Short mmCIF file of C-alpha atoms in Angstrom, two decimals:
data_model
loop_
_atom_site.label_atom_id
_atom_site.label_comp_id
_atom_site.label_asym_id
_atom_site.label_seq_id
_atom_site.Cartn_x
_atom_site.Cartn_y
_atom_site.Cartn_z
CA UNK A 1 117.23 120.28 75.45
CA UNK A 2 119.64 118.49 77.65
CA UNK A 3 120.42 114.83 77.09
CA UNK A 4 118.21 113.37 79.65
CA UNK A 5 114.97 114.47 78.08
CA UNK A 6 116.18 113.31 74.89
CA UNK A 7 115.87 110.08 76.04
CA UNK A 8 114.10 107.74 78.08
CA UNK A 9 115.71 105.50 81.03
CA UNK A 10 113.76 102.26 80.90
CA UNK A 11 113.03 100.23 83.32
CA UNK A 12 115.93 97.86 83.60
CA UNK A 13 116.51 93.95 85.11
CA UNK A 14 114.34 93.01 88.69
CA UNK A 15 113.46 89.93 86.33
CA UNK A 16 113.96 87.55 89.12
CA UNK A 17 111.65 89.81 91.66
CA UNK A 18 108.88 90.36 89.33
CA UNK A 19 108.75 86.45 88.98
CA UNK A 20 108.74 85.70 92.36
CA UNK A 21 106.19 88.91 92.99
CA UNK A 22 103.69 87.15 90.49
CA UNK A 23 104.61 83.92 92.23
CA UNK A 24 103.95 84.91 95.45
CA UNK A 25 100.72 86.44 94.66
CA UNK A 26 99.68 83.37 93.09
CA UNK A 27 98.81 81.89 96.33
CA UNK A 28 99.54 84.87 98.76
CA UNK A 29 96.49 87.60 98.80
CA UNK A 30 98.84 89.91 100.54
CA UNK A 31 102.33 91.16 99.70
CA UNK A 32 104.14 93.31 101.34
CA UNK A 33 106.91 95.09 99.47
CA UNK A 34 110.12 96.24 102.21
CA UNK A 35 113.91 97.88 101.30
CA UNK A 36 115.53 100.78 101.55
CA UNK A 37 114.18 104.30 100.34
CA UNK A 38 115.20 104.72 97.22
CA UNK A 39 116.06 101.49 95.89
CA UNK A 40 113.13 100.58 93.65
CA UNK A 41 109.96 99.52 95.53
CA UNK A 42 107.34 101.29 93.58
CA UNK A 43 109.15 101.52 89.99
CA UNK A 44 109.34 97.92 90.45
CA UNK A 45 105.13 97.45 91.60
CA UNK A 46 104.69 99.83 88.21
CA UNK A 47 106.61 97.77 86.15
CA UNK A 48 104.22 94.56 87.33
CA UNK A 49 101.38 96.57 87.32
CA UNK A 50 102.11 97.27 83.81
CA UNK A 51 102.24 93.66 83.23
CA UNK A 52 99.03 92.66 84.34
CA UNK A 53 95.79 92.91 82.30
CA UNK A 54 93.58 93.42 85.62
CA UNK A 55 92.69 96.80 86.53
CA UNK A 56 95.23 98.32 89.60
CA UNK A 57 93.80 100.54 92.32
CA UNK A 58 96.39 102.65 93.78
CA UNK A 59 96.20 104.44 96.84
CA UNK A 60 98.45 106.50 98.87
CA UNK A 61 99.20 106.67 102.95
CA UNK A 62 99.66 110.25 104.38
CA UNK A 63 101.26 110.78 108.09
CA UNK A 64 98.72 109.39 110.75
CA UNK A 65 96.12 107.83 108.58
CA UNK A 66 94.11 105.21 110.03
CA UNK A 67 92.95 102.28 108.56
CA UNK A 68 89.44 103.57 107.41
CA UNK A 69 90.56 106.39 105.94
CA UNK A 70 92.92 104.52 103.44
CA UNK A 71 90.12 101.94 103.43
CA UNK A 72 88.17 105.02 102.32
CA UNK A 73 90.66 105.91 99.02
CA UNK A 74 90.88 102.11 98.33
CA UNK A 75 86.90 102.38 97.71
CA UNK A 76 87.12 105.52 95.52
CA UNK A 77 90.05 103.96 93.94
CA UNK A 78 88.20 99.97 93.27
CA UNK A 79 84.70 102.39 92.62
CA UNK A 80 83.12 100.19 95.20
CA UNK A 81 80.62 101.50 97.65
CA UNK A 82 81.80 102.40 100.97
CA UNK A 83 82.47 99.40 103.26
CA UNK A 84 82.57 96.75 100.57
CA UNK A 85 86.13 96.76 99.48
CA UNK A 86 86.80 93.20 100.76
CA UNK A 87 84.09 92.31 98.58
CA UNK A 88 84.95 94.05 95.81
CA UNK A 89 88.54 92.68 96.07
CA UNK A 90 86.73 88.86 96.64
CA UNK A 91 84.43 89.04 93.44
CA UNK A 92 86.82 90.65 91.04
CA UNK A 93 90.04 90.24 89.26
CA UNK A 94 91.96 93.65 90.44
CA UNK A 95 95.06 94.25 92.18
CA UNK A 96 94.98 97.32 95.70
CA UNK A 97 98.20 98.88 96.03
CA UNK A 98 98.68 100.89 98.89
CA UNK A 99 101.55 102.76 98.93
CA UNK A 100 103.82 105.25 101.60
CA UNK A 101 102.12 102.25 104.56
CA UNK A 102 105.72 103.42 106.17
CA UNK A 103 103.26 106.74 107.14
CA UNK A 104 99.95 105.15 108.78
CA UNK A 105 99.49 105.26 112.48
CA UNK A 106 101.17 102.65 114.29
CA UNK A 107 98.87 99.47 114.48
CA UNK A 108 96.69 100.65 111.49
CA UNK A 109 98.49 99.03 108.93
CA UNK A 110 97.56 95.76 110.49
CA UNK A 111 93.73 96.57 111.35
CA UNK A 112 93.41 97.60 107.42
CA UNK A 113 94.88 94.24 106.21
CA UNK A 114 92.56 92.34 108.60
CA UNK A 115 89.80 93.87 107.33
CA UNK A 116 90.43 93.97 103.53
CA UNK A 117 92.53 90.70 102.93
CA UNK A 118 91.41 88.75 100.53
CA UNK A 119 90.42 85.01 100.81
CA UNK A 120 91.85 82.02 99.46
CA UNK A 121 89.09 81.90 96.64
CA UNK A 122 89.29 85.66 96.19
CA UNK A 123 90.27 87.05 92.46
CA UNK A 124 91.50 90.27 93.98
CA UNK A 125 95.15 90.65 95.62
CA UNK A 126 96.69 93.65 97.61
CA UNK A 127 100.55 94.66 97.57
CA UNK A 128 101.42 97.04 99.78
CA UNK A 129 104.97 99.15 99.74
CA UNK A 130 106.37 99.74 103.14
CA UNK A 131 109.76 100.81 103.76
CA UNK A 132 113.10 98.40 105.54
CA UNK A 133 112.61 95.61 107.42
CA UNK A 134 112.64 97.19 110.95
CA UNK A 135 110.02 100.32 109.47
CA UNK A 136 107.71 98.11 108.17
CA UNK A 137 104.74 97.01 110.75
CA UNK A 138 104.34 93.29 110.27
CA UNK A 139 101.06 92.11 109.42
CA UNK A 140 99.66 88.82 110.14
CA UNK A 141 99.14 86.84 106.72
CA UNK A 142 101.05 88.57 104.70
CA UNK A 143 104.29 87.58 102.48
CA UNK A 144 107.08 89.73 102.34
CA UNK A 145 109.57 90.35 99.65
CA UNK A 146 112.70 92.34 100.04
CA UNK A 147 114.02 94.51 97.29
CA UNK A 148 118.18 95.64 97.43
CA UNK A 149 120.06 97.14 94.76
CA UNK A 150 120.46 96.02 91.51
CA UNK A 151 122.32 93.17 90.56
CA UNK A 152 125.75 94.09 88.49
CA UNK A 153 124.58 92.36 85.55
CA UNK A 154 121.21 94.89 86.03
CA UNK A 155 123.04 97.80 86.94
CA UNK A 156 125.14 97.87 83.83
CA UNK A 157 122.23 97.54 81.89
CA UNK A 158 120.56 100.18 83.52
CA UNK A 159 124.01 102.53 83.45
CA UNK A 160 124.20 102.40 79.35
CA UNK A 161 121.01 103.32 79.14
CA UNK A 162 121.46 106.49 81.00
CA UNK A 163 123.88 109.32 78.85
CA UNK A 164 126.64 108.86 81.22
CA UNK A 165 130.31 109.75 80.29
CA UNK A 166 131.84 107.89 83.42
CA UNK A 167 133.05 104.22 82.42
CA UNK A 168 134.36 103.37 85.38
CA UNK A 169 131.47 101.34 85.91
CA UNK A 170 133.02 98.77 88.76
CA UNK A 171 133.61 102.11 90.99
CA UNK A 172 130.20 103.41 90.46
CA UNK A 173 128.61 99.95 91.62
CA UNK A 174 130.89 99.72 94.41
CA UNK A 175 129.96 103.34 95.01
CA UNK A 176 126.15 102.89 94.55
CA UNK A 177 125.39 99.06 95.03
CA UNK A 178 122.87 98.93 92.27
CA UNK A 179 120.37 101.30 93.92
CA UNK A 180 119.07 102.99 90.90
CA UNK A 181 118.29 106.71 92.18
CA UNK A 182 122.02 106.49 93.11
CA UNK A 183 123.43 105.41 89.62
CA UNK A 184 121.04 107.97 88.26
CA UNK A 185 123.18 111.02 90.14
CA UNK A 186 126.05 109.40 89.60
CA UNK A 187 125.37 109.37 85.81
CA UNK A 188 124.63 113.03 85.85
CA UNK A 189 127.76 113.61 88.06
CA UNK A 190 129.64 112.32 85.12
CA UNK A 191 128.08 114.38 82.70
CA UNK A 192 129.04 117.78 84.90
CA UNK A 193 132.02 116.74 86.84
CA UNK A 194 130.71 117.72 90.21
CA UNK A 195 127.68 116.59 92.49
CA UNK A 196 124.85 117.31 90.47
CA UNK A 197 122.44 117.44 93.86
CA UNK A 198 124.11 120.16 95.57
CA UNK A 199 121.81 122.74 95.92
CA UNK A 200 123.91 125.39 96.20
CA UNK A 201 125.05 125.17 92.91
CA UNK A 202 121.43 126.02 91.34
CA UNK A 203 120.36 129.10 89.69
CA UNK A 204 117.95 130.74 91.84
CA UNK A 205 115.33 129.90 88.90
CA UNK A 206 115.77 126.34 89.62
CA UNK A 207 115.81 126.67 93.49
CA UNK A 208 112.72 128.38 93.52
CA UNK A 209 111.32 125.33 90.79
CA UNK A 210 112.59 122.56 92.65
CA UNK A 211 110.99 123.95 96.03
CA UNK A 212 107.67 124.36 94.17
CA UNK A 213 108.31 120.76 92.95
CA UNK A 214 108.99 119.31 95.96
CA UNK A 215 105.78 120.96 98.02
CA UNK A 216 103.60 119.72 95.42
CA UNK A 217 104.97 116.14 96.28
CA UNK A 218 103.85 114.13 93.31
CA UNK A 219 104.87 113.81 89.94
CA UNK A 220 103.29 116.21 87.06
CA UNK A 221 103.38 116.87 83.60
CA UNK A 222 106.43 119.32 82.67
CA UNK A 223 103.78 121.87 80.88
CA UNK A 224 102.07 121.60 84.50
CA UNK A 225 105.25 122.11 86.62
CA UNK A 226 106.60 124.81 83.78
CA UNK A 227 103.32 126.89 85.10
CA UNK A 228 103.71 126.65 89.09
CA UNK A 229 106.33 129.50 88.83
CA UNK A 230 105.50 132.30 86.05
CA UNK A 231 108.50 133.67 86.86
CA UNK A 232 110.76 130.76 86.25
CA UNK A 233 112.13 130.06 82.78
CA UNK A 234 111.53 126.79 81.32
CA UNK A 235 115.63 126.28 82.00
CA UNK A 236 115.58 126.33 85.40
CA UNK A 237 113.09 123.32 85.00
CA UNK A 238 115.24 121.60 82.14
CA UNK A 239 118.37 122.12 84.59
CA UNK A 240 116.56 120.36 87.77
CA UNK A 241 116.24 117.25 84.75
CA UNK A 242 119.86 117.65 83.88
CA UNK A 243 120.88 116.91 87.77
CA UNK A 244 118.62 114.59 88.15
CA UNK A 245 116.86 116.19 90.98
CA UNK A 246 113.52 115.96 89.01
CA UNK A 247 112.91 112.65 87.09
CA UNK A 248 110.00 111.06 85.26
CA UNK A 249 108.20 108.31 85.41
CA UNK A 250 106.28 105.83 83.50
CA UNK A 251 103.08 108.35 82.44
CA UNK A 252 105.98 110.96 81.58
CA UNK A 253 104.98 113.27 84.55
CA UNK A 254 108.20 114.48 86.66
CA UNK A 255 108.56 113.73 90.01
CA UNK A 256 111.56 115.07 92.84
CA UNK A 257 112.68 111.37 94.64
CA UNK A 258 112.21 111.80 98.67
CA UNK A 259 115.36 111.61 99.18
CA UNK A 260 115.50 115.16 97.03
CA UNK A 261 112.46 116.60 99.22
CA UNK A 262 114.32 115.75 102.47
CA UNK A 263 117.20 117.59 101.46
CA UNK A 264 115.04 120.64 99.65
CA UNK A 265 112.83 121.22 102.90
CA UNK A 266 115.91 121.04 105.54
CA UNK A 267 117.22 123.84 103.37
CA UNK A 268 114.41 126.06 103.33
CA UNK A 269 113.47 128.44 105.74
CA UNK A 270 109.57 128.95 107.10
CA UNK A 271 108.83 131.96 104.92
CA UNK A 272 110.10 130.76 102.14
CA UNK A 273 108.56 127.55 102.27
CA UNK A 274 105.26 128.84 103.78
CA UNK A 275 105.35 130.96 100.25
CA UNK A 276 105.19 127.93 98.14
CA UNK A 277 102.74 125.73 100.26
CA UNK A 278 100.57 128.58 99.40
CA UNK A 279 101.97 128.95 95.95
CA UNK A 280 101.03 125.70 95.34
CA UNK A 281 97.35 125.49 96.81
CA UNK A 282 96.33 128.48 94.74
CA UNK A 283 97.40 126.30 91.80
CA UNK A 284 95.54 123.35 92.91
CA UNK A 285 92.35 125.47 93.37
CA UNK A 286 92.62 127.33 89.92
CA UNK A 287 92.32 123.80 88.44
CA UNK A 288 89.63 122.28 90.71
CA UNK A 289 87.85 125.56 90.00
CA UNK A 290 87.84 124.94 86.57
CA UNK A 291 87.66 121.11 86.52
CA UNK A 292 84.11 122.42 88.59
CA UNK A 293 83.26 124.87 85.61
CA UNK A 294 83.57 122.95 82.86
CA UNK A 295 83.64 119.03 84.07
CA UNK A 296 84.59 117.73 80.24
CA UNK A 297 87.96 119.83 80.14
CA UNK A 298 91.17 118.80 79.66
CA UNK A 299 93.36 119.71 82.09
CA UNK A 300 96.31 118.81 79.94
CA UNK A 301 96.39 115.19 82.20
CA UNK A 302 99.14 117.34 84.44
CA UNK A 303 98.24 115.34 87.60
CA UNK A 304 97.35 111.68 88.22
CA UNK A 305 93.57 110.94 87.99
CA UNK A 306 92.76 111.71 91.76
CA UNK A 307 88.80 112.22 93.35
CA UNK A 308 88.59 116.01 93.98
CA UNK A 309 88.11 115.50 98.03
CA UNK A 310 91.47 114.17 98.15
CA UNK A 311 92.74 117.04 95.72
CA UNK A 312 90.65 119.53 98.04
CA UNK A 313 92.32 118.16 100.87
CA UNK A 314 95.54 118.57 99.66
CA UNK A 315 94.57 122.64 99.31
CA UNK A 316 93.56 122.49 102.57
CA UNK A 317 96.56 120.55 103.62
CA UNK A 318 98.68 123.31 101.88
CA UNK A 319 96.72 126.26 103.35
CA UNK A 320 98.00 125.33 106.47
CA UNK A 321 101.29 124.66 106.10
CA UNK A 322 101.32 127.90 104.49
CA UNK A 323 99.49 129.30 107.73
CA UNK A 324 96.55 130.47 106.19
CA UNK A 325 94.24 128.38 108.98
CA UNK A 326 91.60 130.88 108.09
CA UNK A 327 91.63 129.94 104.37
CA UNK A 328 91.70 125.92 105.04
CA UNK A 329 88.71 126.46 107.25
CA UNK A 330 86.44 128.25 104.57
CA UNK A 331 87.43 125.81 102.30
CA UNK A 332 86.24 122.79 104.12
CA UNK A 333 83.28 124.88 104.51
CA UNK A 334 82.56 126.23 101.17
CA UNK A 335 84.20 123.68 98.74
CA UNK A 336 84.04 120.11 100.39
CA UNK A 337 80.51 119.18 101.25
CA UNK A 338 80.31 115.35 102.15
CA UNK A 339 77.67 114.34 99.15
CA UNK A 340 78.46 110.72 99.62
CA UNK A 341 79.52 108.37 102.82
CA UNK A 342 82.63 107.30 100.35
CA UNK A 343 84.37 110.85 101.05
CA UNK A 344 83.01 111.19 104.88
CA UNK A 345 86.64 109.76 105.82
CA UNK A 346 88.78 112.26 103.75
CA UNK A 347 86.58 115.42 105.64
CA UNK A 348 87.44 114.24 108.68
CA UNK A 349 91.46 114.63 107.83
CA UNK A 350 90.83 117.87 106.87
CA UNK A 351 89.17 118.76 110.25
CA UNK A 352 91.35 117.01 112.31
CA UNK A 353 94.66 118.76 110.34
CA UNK A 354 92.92 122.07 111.68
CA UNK A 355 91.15 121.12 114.45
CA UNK A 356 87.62 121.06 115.18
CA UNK A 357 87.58 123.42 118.11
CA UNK A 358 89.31 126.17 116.08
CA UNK A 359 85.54 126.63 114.58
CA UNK A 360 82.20 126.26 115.59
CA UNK A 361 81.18 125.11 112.76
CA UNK A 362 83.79 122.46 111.71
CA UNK A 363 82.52 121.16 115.30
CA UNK A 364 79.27 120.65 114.04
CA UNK A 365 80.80 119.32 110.63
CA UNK A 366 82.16 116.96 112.66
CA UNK A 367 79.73 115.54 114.64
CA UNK A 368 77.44 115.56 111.55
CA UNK A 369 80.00 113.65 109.76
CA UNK A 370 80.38 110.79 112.29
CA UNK A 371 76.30 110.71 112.36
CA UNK A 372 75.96 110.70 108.43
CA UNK A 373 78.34 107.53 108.79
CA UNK A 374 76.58 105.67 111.53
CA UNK A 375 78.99 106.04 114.08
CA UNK A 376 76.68 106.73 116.52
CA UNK A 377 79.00 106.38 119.76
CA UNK A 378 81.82 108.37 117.97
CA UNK A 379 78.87 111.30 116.87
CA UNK A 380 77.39 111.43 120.70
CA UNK A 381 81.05 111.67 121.71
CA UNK A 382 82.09 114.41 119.78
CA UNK A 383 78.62 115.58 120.58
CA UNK A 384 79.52 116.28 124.17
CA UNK A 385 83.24 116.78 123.83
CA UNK A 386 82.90 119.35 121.20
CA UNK A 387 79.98 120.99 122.91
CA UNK A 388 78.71 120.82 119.22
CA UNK A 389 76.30 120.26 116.49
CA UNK A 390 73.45 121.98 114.78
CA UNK A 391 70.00 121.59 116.21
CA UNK A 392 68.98 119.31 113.42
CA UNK A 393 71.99 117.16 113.74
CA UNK A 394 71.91 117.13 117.62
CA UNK A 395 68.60 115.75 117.66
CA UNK A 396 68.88 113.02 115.47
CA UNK A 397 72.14 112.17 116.83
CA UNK A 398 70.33 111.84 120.44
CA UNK A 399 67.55 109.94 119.21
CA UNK A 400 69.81 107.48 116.94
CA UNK A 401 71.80 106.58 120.79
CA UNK A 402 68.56 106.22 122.10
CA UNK A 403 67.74 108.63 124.10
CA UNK A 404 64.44 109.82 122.99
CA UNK A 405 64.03 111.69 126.17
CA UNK A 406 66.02 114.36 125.19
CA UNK A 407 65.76 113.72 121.48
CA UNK A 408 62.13 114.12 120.54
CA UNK A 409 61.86 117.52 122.51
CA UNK A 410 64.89 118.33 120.23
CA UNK A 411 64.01 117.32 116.87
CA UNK A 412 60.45 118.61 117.71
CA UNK A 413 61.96 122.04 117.91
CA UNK A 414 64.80 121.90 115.36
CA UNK A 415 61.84 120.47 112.62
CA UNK A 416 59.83 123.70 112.82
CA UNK A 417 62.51 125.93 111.45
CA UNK A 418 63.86 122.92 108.95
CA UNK A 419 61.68 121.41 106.62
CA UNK A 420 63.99 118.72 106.08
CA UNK A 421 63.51 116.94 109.21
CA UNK A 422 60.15 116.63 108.75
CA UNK A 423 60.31 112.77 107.76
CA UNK A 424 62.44 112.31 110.50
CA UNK A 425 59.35 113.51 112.73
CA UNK A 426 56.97 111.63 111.16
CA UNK A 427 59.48 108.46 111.55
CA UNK A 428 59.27 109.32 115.34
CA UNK A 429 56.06 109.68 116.22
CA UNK A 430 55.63 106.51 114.40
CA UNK A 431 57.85 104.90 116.97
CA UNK A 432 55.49 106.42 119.78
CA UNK A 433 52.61 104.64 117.92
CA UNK A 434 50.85 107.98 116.70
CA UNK A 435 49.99 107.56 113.10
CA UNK A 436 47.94 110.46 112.87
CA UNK A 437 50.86 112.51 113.83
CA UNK A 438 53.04 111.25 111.67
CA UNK A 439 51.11 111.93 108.81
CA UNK A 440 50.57 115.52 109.56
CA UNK A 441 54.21 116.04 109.90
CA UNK A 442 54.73 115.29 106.38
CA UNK A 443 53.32 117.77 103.31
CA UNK A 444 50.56 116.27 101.05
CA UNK A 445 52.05 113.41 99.00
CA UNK A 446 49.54 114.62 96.36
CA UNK A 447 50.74 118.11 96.19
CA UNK A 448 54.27 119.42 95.52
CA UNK A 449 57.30 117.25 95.20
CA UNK A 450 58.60 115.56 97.95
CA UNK A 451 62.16 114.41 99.07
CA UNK A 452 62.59 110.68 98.68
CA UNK A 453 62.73 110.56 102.55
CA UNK A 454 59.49 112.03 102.40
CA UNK A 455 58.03 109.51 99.90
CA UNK A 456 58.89 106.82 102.60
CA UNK A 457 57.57 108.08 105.74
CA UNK A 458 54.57 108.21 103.72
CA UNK A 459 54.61 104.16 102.91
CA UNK A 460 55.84 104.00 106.09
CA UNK A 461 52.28 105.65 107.86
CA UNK A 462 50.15 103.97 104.97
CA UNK A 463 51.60 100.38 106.32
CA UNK A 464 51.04 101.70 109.70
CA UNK A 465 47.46 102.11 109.37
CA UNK A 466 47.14 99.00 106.92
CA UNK A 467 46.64 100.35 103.92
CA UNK A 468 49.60 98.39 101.43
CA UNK A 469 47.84 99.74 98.50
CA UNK A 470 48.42 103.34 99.08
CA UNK A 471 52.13 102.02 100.72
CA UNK A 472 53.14 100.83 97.43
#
């Protein structure tokens, strides 16, 4: 075991930034976190986090999110219901970080801290970890504090506690100004005598593990990562530790820095890395396949605690960088069914990554989607854009904009093949003032079990006609 794993690098110094962070968000309910890549923004958010006895939602930005979809994670993430995040984050000591904002569509960033920032009585706070000063959108409201390098004082601290053989220490902070991934290759530069993080220096072993490391892109337990590549021996892994190239953090799961993935993917070719992407979504769907089999087993804890839609939509995410568009469709179809408005958002990614006029039926997904969340306008639109939708979707969608002309035909016609819609019948003859239609739309209330939409269209008819007893 090499000397890196047989020790672990604290976190070192940023006493004077984790004072003024707690400061700030004394009176601030928005903090915005800005430096370089690389030079400590999230180890140092960790380290507070770790401070605090509040509970700390953390959710992460992918390229082109908008701010309802990361309003969407934040939700899963607080386990508030959808839309009430603001008040969760009002009524309730707990701290949203979003990280990777760098990523979110230009404007978003701005639109989600409009709608989520807290007030001045709020309990709840939100730091979010953008990237340097010109990167970082600037959003009304907010505070910003700027992270650099570590101090000397910091750094040194931070150097002895890594097994470094270099002592040359005032050349390695003039080399690396105190940014801590830096002193970290440095440190295993010293123990090798070359540059650790040229990667044509690795074993093919490790090559092939770092690449599988680095398209998984987010830290994992060793006995996890040890498992992505049957065919590479645990050294290859151990070496990728050695150089420094794979690190861990806080929970002990291993992690390759971006600056690492950069230079891993602008080495790889398309075949090769089209190999992993679906090396790795194979993985993720053994274990969500599983997970789904037995819901109390332990997964060994190799990931961080994530809701399976976003996990599915990483597989789907993977499936087509791999190029396997027919895969990612069938499993949007087959695997992520939108059981609750919280995950509605997160389907919609995985659409628009393939695109909903590659399929029929991810057309009609979407249009159902944007119904299911009440976005009328955005349903009718993609209604008539898409040339989509089921006939049960269809006609509620017309008669939710309004246009009953063309909807009640519709859902008359769609509701004799699907029992399902039957409340929605009854619900509409209601609104043309026919009771007695209504109620024959609907199956006997005292015979059979009914659906709970069934249960009130029937109060709903029973008020009608004035009978409250039989409504309650």
């Amino acid at each position: 075991m090499n000397a890196w794993m047989q020790r672990e690098v604290p976190f070192v110094g940023r006493q004077r930034e984790l004072t003024e962070l707690r400061d700030v968000l004394s009176v601030a309910p928005v903090v915005v976190i800005e430096g370089a890549r690389a030079v400590g923004k999230s180890a140092l958010v960790e380290a507070f986090a770790a401070s605090l006895t509040a509970p700390v939602a953390w959710v992460s930005c992918l390229p082109g999110d908008t701010a309802r979809i990361v309003e969407s994670r934040a939700g899963r993430a607080l386990r508030v219901a959808p839309g009430r995040v603001a008040d969760g984050l009002a009524d309730a000591s707990a701290m949203l970080v979003i990280d990777d904002a760098v990523h979110m569509a230009a404007g978003e960033l701005g639109s989600l801290i409009a709608e989520l920032a807290p007030g001045p009585t709020s309990l709840g706070r939100i730091v979010v970890i953008g990237r340097d000063h010109a990167l970082t959108e600037r959003v009304g409201g907010a505070q910003y504090l700027a992270i650099d390098g570590l101090v000397p004082d910091e750094a040194l601290a931070l150097w002895r506690a890594m097994p470094a053989a270099d002592r040359d220490f005032a050349g390695v902070y003039a080399e690396t100004r105190g940014v801590p991934l830096a002193l970290r290759r440095r440190a295993a530069a010293a123990l090798r005598n070359d540059d650790p993080w040229e990667l044509a220096t690795l074993p093919a072993s490790a090559r092939e593990a770092l690449l599988l490391a680095t398209v998984l892109g987010r830290p994992a337990a060793l006995s996890a990562l040890t498992h992505l590549d049957a065919a590479a021996p645990a050294s290859g892994w151990h070496a990728l530790i050695e150089r420094q190239l794979l690190i861990a953090n806080r929970q002990h799961r291993y992690g390759v820095p971006g600056l690492v993935q950069d230079m891993v993917l602008a080495a790889t070719g398309l075949e090769q890395r089209q190999s992993a992407e679906r090396s790795i979504a194979a993985w993720l769907t053994d274990r969500l396949r599983r997970a789904d089999a037995s819901p109390r087993a332990d997964l060994d804890d190799a990931l961080p605690p994530t809701p399976s839609v976003e996990q599915w939509r990483d597989v789907v995410l993977h499936r087509l960088a791999a190029g396997d568009t027919k895969t990612a469709i069938e499993v949007v179809l087959t695997h992520c069914q939108p059981d609750d408005l919280s995950s509605i958002a997160e389907h919609e990614v995985m659409i628009a990554a393939i695109g909903p006029r590659v399929d029929p039926r991810l057309a009609d997904r979407m249009v159902e989607l944007a119904w299911r969340d009440g976005r009328i306008a955005n349903a009718t639109t993609a209604l008539h854009s898409l040339s989509a939708g089921s006939a049960s979707v269809r006609a509620r969608v017309l008669i939710a904009s309004g246009d009953l002309e063309r909807g009640a035909p519709a859902l008359e016609r769609a509701a004799a093949e699907a029992p399902e819609l039957r409340a929605d019948l009854a619900v509409l003859h209601l609104l043309r003032g026919d009771a007695s239609a209504a109620a024959a739309a609907l199956p006997d209330p005292d015979h059979g079990a009914l659906t709970v939409d069934e249960l009130i269209a029937h109060s709903d008819v029973a008020r009608f006609a004035g009978s409250l007893d039989r409504a309650r």
